[in-house]
Coordinates of C-alpha atoms in Angstrom, one line a residue:
X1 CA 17.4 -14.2 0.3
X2 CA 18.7 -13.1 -3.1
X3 CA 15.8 -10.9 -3.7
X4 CA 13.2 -8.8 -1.5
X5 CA 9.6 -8.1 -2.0
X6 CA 7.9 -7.0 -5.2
X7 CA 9.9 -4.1 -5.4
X8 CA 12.2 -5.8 -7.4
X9 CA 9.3 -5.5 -10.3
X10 CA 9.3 -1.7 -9.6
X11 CA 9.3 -0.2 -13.6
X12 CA 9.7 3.6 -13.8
X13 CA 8.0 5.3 -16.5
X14 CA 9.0 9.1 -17.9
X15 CA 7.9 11.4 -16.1
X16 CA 5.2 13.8 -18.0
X17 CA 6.5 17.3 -18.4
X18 CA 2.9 19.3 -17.7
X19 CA -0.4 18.9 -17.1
X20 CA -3.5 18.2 -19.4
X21 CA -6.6 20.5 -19.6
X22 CA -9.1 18.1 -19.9
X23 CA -12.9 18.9 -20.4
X24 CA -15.7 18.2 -18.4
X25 CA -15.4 18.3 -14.2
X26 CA -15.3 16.0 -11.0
X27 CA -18.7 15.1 -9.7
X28 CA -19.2 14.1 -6.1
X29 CA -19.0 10.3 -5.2
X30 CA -22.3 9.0 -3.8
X31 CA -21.2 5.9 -0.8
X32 CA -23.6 3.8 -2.4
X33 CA -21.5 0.5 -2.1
X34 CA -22.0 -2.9 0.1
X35 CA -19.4 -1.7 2.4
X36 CA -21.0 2.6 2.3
X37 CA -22.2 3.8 6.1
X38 CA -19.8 5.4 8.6
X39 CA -16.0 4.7 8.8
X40 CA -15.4 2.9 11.4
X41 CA -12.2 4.7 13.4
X42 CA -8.8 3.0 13.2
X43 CA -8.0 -0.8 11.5
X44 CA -10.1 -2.2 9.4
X45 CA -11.5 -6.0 8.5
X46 CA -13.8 -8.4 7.1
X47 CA -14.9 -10.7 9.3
X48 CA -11.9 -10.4 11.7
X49 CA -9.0 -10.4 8.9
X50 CA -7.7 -8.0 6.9
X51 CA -6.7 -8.3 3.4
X52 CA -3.9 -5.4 2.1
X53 CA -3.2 -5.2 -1.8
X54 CA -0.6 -2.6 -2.8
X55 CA -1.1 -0.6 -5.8
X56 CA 1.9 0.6 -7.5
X57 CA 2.7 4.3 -8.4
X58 CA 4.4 2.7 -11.8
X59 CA 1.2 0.7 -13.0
X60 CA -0.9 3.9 -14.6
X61 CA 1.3 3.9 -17.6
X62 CA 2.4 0.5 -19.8
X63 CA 0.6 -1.6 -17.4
X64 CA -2.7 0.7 -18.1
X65 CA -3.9 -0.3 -14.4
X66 CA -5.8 2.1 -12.7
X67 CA -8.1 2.9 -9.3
X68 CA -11.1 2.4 -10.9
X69 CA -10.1 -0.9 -12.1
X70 CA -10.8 -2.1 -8.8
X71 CA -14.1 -1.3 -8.7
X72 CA -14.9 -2.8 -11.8
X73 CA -13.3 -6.1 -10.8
X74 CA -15.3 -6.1 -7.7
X75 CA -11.3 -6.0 -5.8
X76 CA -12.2 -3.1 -3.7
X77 CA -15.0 -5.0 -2.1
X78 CA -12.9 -7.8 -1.1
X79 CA -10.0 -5.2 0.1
X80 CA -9.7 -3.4 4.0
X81 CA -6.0 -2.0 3.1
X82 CA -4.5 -0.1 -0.2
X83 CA -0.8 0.7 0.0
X84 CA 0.5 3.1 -2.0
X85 CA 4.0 2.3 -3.4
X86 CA 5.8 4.5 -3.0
X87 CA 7.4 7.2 -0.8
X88 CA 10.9 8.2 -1.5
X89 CA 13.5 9.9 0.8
X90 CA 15.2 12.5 -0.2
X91 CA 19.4 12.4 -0.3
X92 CA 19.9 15.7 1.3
X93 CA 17.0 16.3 3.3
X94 CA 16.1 12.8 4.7
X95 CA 12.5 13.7 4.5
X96 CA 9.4 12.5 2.8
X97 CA 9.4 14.5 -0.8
X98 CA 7.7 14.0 -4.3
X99 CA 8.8 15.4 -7.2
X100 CA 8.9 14.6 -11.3
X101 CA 12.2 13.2 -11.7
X102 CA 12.7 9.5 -13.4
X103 CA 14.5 6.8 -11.8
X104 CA 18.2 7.1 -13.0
X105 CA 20.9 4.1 -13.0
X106 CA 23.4 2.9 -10.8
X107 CA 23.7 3.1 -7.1
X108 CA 22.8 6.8 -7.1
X109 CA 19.6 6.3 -9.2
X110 CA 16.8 6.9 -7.0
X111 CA 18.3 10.4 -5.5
X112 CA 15.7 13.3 -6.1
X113 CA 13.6 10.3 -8.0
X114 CA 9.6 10.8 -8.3
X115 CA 6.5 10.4 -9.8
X116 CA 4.4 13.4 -8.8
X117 CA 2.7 13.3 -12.4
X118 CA 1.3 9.9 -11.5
X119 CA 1.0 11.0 -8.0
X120 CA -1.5 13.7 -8.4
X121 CA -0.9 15.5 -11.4
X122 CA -1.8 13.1 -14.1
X123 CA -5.8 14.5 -15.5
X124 CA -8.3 11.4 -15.5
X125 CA -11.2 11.2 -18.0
X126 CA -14.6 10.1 -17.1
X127 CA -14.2 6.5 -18.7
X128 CA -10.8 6.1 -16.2
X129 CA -12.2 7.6 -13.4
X130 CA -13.5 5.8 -10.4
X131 CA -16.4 9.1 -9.9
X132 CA -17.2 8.4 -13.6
X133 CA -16.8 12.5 -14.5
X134 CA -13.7 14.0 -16.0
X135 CA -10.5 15.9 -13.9
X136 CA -10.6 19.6 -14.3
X137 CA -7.2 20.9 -15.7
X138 CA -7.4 23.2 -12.5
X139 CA -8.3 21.0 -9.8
X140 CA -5.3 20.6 -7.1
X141 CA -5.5 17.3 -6.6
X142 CA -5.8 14.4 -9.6
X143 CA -3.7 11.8 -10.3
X144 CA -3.9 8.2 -8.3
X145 CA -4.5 10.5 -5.4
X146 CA -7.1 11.4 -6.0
X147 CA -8.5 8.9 -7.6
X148 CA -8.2 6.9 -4.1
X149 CA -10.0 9.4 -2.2
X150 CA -13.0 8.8 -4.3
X151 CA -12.7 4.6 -3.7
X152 CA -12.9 5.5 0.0
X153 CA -16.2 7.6 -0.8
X154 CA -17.5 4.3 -2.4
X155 CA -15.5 2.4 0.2
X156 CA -15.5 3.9 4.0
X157 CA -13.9 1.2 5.7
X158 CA -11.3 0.6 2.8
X159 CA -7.8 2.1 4.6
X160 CA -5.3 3.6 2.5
X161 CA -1.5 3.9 3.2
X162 CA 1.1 5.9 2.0
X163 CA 4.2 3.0 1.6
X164 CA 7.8 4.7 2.1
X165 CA 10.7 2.9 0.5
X166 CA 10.6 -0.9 -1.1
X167 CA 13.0 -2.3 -3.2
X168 CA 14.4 1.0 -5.1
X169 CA 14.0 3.8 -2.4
X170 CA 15.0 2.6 0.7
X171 CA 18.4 3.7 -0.1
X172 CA 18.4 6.7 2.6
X173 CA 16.2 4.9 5.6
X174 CA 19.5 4.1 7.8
X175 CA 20.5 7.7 7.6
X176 CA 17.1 8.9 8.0
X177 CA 16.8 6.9 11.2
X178 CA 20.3 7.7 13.0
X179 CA 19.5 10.1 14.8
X180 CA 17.0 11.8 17.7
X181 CA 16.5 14.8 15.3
X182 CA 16.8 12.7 12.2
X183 CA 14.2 10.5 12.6
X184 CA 11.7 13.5 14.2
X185 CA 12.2 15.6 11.1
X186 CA 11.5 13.0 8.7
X187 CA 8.7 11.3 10.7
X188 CA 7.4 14.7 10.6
X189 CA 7.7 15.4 7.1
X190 CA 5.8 12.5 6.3
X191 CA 2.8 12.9 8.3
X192 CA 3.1 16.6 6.6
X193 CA 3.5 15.1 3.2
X194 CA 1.2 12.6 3.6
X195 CA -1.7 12.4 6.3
X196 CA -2.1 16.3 6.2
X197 CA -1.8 16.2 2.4
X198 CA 0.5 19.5 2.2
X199 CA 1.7 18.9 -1.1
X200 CA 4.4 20.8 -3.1
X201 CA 2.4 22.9 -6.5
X202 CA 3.7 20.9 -9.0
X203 CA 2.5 22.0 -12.6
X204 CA -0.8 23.8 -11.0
X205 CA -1.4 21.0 -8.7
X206 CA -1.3 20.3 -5.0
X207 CA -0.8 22.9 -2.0
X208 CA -1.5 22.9 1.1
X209 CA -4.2 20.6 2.3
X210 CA -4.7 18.9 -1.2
X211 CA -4.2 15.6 -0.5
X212 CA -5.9 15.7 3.4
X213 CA -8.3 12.9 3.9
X214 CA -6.5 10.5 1.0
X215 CA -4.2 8.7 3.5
X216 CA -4.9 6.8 6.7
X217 CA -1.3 6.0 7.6
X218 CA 2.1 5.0 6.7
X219 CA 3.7 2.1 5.1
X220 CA 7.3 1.2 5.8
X221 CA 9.2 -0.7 3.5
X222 CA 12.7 -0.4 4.7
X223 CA 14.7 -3.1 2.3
X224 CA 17.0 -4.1 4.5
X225 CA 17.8 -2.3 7.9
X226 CA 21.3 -4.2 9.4
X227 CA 22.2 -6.0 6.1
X228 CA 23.4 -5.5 2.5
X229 CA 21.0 -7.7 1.3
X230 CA 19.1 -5.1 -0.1
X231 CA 19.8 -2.6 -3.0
X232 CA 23.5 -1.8 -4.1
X233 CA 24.2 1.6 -3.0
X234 CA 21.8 1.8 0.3
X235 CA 23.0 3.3 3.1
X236 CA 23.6 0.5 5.7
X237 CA 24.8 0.7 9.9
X238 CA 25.2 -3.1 10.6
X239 CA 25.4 -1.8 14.1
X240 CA 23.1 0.3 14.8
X241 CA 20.0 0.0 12.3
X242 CA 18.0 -3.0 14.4
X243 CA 17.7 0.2 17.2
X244 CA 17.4 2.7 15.2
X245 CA 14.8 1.3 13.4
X246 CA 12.8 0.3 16.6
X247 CA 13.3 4.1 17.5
X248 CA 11.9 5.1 14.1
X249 CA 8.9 3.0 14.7
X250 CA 8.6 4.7 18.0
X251 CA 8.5 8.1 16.9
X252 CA 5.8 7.4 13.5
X253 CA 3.8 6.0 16.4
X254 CA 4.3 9.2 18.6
X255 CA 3.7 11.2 16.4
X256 CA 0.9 9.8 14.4
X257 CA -1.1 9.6 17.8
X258 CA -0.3 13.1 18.7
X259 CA -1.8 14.5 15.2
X260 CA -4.7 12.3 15.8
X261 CA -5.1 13.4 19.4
X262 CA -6.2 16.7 17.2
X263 CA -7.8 15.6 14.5
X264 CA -10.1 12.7 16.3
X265 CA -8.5 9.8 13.9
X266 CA -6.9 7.0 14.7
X267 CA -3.9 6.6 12.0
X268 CA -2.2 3.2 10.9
X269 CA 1.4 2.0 10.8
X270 CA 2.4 -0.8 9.4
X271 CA 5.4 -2.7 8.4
X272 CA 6.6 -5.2 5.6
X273 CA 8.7 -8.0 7.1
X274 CA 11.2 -9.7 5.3
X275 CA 11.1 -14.0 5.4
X276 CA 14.9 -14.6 5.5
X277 CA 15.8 -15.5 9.1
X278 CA 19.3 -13.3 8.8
X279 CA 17.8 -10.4 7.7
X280 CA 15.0 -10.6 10.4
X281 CA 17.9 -11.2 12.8
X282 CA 19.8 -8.1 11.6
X283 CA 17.1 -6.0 11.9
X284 CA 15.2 -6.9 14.9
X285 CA 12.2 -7.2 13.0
X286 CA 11.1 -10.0 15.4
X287 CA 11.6 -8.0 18.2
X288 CA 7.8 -7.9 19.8
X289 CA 8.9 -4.3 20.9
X290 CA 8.4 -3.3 17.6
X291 CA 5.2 -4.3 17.6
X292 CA 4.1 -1.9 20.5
X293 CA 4.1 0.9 17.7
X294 CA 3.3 -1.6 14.5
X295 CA -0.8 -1.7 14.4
X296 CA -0.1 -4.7 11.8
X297 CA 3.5 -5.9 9.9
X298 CA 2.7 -8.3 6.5
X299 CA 5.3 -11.2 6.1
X300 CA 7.1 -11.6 2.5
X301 CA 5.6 -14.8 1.2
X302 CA 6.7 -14.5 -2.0
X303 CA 10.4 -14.4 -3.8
X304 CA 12.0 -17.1 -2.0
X305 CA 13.7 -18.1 -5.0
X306 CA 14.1 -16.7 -8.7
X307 CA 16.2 -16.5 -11.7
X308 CA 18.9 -14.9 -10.2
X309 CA 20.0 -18.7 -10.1
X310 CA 19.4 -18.8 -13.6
X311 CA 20.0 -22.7 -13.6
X312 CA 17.7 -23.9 -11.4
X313 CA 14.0 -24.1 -11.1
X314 CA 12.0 -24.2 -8.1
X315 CA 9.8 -22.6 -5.8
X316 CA 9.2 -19.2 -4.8
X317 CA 6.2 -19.1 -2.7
X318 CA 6.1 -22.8 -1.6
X319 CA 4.3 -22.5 2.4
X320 CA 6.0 -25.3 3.9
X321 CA 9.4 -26.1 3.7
X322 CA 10.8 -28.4 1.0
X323 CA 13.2 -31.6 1.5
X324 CA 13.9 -31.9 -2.1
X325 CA 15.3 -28.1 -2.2
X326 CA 18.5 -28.7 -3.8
X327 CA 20.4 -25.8 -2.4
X328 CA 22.3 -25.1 0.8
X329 CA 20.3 -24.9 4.0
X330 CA 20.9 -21.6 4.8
X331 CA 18.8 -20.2 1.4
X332 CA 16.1 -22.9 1.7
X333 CA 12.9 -20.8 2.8
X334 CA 9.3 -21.1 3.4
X335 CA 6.3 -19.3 4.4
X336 CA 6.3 -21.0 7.6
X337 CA 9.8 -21.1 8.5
X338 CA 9.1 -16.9 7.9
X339 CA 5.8 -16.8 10.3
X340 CA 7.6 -18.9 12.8
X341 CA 10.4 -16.4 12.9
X342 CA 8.7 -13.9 14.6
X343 CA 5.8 -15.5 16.5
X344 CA 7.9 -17.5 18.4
X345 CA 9.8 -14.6 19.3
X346 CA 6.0 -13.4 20.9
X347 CA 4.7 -11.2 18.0
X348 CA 1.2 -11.3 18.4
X349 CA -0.2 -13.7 14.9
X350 CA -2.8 -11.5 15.0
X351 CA -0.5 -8.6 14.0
X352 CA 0.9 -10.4 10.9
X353 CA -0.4 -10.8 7.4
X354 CA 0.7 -13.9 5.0
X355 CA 1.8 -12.3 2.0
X356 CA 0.9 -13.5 -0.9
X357 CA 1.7 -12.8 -4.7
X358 CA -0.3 -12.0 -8.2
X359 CA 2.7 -12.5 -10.5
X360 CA 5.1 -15.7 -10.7
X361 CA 9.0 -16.1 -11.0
X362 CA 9.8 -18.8 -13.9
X363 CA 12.9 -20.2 -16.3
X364 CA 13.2 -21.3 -19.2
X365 CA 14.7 -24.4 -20.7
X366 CA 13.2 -26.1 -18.2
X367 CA 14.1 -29.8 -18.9
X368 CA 11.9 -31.3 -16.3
X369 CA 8.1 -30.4 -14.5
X370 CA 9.6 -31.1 -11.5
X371 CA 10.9 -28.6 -8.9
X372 CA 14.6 -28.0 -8.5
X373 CA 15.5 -29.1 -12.3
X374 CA 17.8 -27.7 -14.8
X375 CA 17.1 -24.6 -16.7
X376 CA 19.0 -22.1 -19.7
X377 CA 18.1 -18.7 -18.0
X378 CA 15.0 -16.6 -16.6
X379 CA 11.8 -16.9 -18.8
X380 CA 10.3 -14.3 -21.0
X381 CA 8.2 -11.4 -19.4
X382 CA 6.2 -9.1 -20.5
X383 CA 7.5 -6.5 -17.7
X384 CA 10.6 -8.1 -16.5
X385 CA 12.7 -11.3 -17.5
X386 CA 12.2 -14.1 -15.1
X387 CA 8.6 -12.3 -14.0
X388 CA 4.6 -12.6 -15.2
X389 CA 1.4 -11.6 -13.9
X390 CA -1.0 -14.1 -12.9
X391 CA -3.2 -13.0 -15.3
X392 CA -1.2 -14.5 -18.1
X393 CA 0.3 -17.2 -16.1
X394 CA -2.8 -18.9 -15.3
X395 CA -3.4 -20.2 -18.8
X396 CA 0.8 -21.6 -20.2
X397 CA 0.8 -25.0 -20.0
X398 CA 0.1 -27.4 -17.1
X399 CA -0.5 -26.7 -13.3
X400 CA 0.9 -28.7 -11.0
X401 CA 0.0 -28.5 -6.7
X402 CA 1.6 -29.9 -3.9
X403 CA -0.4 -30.0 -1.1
X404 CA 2.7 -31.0 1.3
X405 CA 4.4 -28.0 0.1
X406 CA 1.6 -25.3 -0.4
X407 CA 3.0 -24.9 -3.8
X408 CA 1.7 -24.4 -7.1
X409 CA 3.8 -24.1 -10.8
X410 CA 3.1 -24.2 -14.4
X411 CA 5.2 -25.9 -16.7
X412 CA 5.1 -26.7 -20.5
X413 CA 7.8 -28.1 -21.6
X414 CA 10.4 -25.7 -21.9
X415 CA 9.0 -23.1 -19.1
X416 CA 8.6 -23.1 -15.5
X417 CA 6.8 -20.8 -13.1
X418 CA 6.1 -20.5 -9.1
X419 CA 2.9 -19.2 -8.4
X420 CA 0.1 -18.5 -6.2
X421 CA -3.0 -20.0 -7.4
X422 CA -6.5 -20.4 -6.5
X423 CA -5.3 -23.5 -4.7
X424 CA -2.8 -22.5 -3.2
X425 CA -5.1 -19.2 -1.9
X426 CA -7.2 -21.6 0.3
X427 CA -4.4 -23.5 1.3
X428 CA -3.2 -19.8 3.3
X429 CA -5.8 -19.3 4.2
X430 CA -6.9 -22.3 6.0
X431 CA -3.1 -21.9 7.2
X432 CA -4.0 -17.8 8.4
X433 CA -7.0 -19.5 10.2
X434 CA -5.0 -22.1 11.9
X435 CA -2.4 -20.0 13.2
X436 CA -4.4 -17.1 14.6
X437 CA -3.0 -15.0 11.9
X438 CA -5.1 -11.6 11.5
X439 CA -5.3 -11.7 7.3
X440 CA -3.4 -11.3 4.0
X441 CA -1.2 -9.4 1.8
X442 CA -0.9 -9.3 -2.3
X443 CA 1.9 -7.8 -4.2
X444 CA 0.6 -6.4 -6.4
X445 CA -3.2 -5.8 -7.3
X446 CA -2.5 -5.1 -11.3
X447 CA -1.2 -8.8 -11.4
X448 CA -4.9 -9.8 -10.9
X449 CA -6.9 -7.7 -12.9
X450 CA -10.0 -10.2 -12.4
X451 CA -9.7 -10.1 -8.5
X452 CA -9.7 -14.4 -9.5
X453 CA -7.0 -14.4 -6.6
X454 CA -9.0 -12.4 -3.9
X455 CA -12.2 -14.0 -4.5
X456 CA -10.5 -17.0 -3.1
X457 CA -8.6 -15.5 0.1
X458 CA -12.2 -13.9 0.7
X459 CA -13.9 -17.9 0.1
X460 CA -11.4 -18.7 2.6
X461 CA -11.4 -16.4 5.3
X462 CA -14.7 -13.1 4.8
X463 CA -17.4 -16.1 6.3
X464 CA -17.4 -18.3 9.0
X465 CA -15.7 -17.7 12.3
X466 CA -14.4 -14.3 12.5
X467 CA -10.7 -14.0 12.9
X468 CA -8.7 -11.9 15.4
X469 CA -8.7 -8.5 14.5
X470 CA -10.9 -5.8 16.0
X471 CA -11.4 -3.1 13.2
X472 CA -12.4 -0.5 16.0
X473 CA -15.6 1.3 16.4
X474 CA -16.5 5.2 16.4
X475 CA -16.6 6.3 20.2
X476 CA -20.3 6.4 21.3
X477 CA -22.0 10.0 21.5
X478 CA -21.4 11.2 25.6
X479 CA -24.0 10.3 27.8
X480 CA -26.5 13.3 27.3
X481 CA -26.9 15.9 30.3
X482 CA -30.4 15.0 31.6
X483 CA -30.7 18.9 32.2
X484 CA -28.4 20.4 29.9
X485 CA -27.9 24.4 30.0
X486 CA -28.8 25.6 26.5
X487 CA -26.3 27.2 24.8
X488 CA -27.1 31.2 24.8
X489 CA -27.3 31.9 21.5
X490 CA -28.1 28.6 20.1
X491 CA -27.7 28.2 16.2
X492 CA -30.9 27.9 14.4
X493 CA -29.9 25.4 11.7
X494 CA -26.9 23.8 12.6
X495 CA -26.2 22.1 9.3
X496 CA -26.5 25.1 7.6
X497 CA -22.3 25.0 8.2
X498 CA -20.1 28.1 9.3
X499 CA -20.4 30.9 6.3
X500 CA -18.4 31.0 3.6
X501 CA -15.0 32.9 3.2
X502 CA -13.2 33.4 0.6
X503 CA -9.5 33.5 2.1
X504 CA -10.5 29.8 3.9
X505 CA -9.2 27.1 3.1
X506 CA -12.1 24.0 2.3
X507 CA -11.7 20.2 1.9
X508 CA -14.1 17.5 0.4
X509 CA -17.5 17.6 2.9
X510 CA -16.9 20.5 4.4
X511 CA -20.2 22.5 4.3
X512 CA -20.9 26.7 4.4
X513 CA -23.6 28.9 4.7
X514 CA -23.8 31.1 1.4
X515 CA -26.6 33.3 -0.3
X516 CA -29.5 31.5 2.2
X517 CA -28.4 27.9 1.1
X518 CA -26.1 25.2 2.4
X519 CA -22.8 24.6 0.2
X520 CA -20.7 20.9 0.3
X521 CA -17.7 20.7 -1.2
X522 CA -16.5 18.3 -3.4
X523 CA -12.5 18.8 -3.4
X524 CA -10.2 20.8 -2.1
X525 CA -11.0 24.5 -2.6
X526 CA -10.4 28.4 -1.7
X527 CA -11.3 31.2 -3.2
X528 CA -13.9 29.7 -5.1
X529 CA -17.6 31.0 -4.0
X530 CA -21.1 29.3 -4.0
X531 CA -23.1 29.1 -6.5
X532 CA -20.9 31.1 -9.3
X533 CA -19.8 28.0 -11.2
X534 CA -22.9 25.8 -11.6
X535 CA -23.7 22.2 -11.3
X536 CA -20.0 21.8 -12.4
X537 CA -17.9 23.6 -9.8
X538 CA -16.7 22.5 -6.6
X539 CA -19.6 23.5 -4.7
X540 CA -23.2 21.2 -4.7
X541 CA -26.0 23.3 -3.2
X542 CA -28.0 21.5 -0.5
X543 CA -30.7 23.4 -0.7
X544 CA -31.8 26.6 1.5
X545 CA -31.0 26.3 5.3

């Protein structure tokens, strides 16, 4: 393929230089929603299917897209998975890193490059925030970050992962992987970075523990291992990536399991698979081994074709294959052609996700509505030439639908766009059905600001017969003692939490004993004791105990 997934669209924004004192403080998040009660341990579903939406680091700033915007569209009811995009590696290093450094040019552009302002620096006011109260200029963790922690307080079952790599930043995930102690020291970092939250201070945010409890496992989004097809300038071992990425896989599954073993959670890794057949092939992304660490992998649906042929329309997100495709045989794709890739190479359909997309690819001087006709060049976007959301796309000239094809486009006489569409939505998902596949996959949620797009994967798949995924259930308490030895010193009021200290370190929920009352905390915290800072601080008093 000419292009990978939607980190093609990746825009890179200034990094800010320091952080805003803003008034007012973070309240707690009451888990009042449809989906509030319990998390349920490991994946997560509706119905049997999941349904994964990626948010994008880069969509705070022009694109104005933030958490809460989810809750107001009603998107986060309709979502099981968030992935965060995305991680970087660093050059020297090869670990998991954030830092505020833009995107440069060039094959060396994403060395060192981050967005820790957007990350979890970046102050949110009440009327942006998904808590509905104002960031605290001394808080350690704002930014997306945290704005994601408080979703999952309105959302238990949602699961959120940290994505490493796309389009842009998988530059360094060949060398990363090469060797024994490579991979261990950047699978390591991750999970440090990441799952543990033990953030770098930044501008008077993060430290250790900040971000603990955000994340509930990793993403990757290695773009290509085994082939050049992917950015100019990524490191590439045609030999031995397809292994060495197997073995990467292996040891994120090692050791996410071996942190969970200690922390009683069950942590996700995932995968996004590319559609072309050679770059499948060259990276053993078919191989069902794979899969023994993969909880779930989501296919590319999406940019099988684009303006990069600048003179000819056509489809690029068509399900079935297409016999008018003008072009050679080896770069005519589908949806199908993808899935069948790897199930018939015995990945379990109920590990893969049908990706879909919220944006479209389109030309202009389009000469003719249909498919695989002559055009001048890429179309107009707002974002990116040859790319618009669905938002806007949804309302330029005339849709067309093919039901032989699973395709949808617009055209209006000069412009011509490949796109999902509501149609085209219950088309995959009757499709995800009939195959035994275990949900879908959206790049990316901002494209879709009216959730019009999920409301019809969740028509299509959240009723009726349950599909194949098991979400997992908390372990059931031990079967009681029937003549248990009471504890010698038993504690009178064991909600009343351990007491306070003021060299501990304390994380959202935890709860202390303090001046006759129980404390819960709200964030992250240390240092900071009971009942000193009023309704406003990071304490809420429970009451006496």
């Amino acid at each position: 393929m000419s292009r990978p997934a939607g980190g093609a669209r990746r825009v890179v924004a200034a990094v800010a230089g320091a952080a805003v004192a803003l008034t007012g403080a973070l309240g707690a998040v009451a888990a009042t929603s449809a989906s509030a009660g319990e998390p349920s341990g490991g994946d997560s579903a509706i119905n049997g299917f999941r349904n994964v939406g990626y948010f994008t680091q880069w969509g705070v700033y022009g694109r104005d897209f933030q958490v809460a915007d989810l809750v107001t569209s009603g998107a986060a009811e309709n979502l099981t998975h968030i992935n965060y995009s995305f991680g970087n590696i660093h050059h020297e290093s090869l670990e998991c890193f954030v830092a505020n450094k833009a995107q440069g040019t060039g094959p060396n552009g994403s060395d060192g490059a981050g967005d820790a302002w957007a990350d979890f620096g970046m102050g949110y006011t009440a009327a942006s925030s998904v808590a509905g109260v104002a960031d605290t200029w001394d808080q350690p963790l704002a930014g997306s970050f945290n704005q994601l922690k408080q979703l999952k307080e309105l959302h238990p079952d949602l699961k959120v992962m940290l994505s490493i790599g796309g389009w842009t930043w998988s530059k360094n995930f060949s060398r990363a992987a090469a060797t024994p102690a490579s991979r261990e020291s950047f699978v390591s970092s991750c999970i440090d970075l990441y799952i543990k939250g033990d953030l770098p201070v930044i501008d008077g945010r993060g430290g250790p523990g900040a971000a603990a409890g955000v994340f509930d496992g990793i993403d990757i989004d290695w773009e290509w291992p085994g082939t050049h097809s992917g950015l100019e300038g990524n490191h590439v071992d045609e030999e031995n990536d397809a292994e060495n990425f197997r073995l990467l896989l292996a040891e994120f599954r090692e050791q996410l399991d071996a942190y969970g073993a200690q922390t009683g959670e069950d942590y996700l890794l995932s995968a996004f698979l590319p559609a072309n057949p050679d770059d499948i092939a060259a990276g053993g992304w078919n191989d069902p081994r794979i899969f023994d660490s993969l909880d779930f992998g989501n296919v590319q649906g999406y940019d099988l074709h684009g303006a990069w042929d600048a003179d000819l329309t056509g489809h690029q997100i068509n399900l079935y294959d297409d016999p008018a495709d003008t072009r050679e045989p080896s770069r005519q794709f589908s949806v199908d052609t993808a899935v069948q890739e790897y199930v018939s190479a015995g990945v379990d359909p109920a590990q893969l996700g049908l990706g879909m997309a919220m944006y479209g690819r389109g030309w202009q001087g389009a000469t003719s509505a249909d498919a695989w006709g002559p055009a001048t060049g890429a179309a107009a976007g707002t974002w990116e030439a040859g790319i618009e959301d669905y938002d806007v796309l949804r309302d330029v000239g005339t849709e067309h639908y093919d039901a032989t094809l699973g395709a949808a486009w617009r055209y209006d006489g000069n412009q011509w766009w490949s796109l999902d569409t509501p149609a085209t939505v219950a088309q995959k998902s009757a499709y995800v059905r009939d195959r035994g596949l275990g949900g879908a996959m959206w790049w990316d949620l901002s494209g879709d600001e009216d959730a019009e797009l999920l409301d019809a994967v969740a028509a299509g798949l959240f009723s009726g017969p349950a599909g194949p995924v098991d979400p997992g259930t908390p372990d059931p308490d031990p079967t009681p003692d029937p003549d248990p030895t009471p504890d010698p010193t038993p504690d009178p009021d064991p909600d009343c939490g351990d007491g306070w200290s003021g060299g501990a370190v304390y994380t959202a929920g935890d709860l202390v004993s303090w001046d006759g009352h129980t404390w819960r905390a709200k964030w992250w915290t240390t240092g900071e004791e009971p009942g000193t800072t009023g309704q406003w601080g990071v304490w809420e008093d429970l009451g006496t105990c």
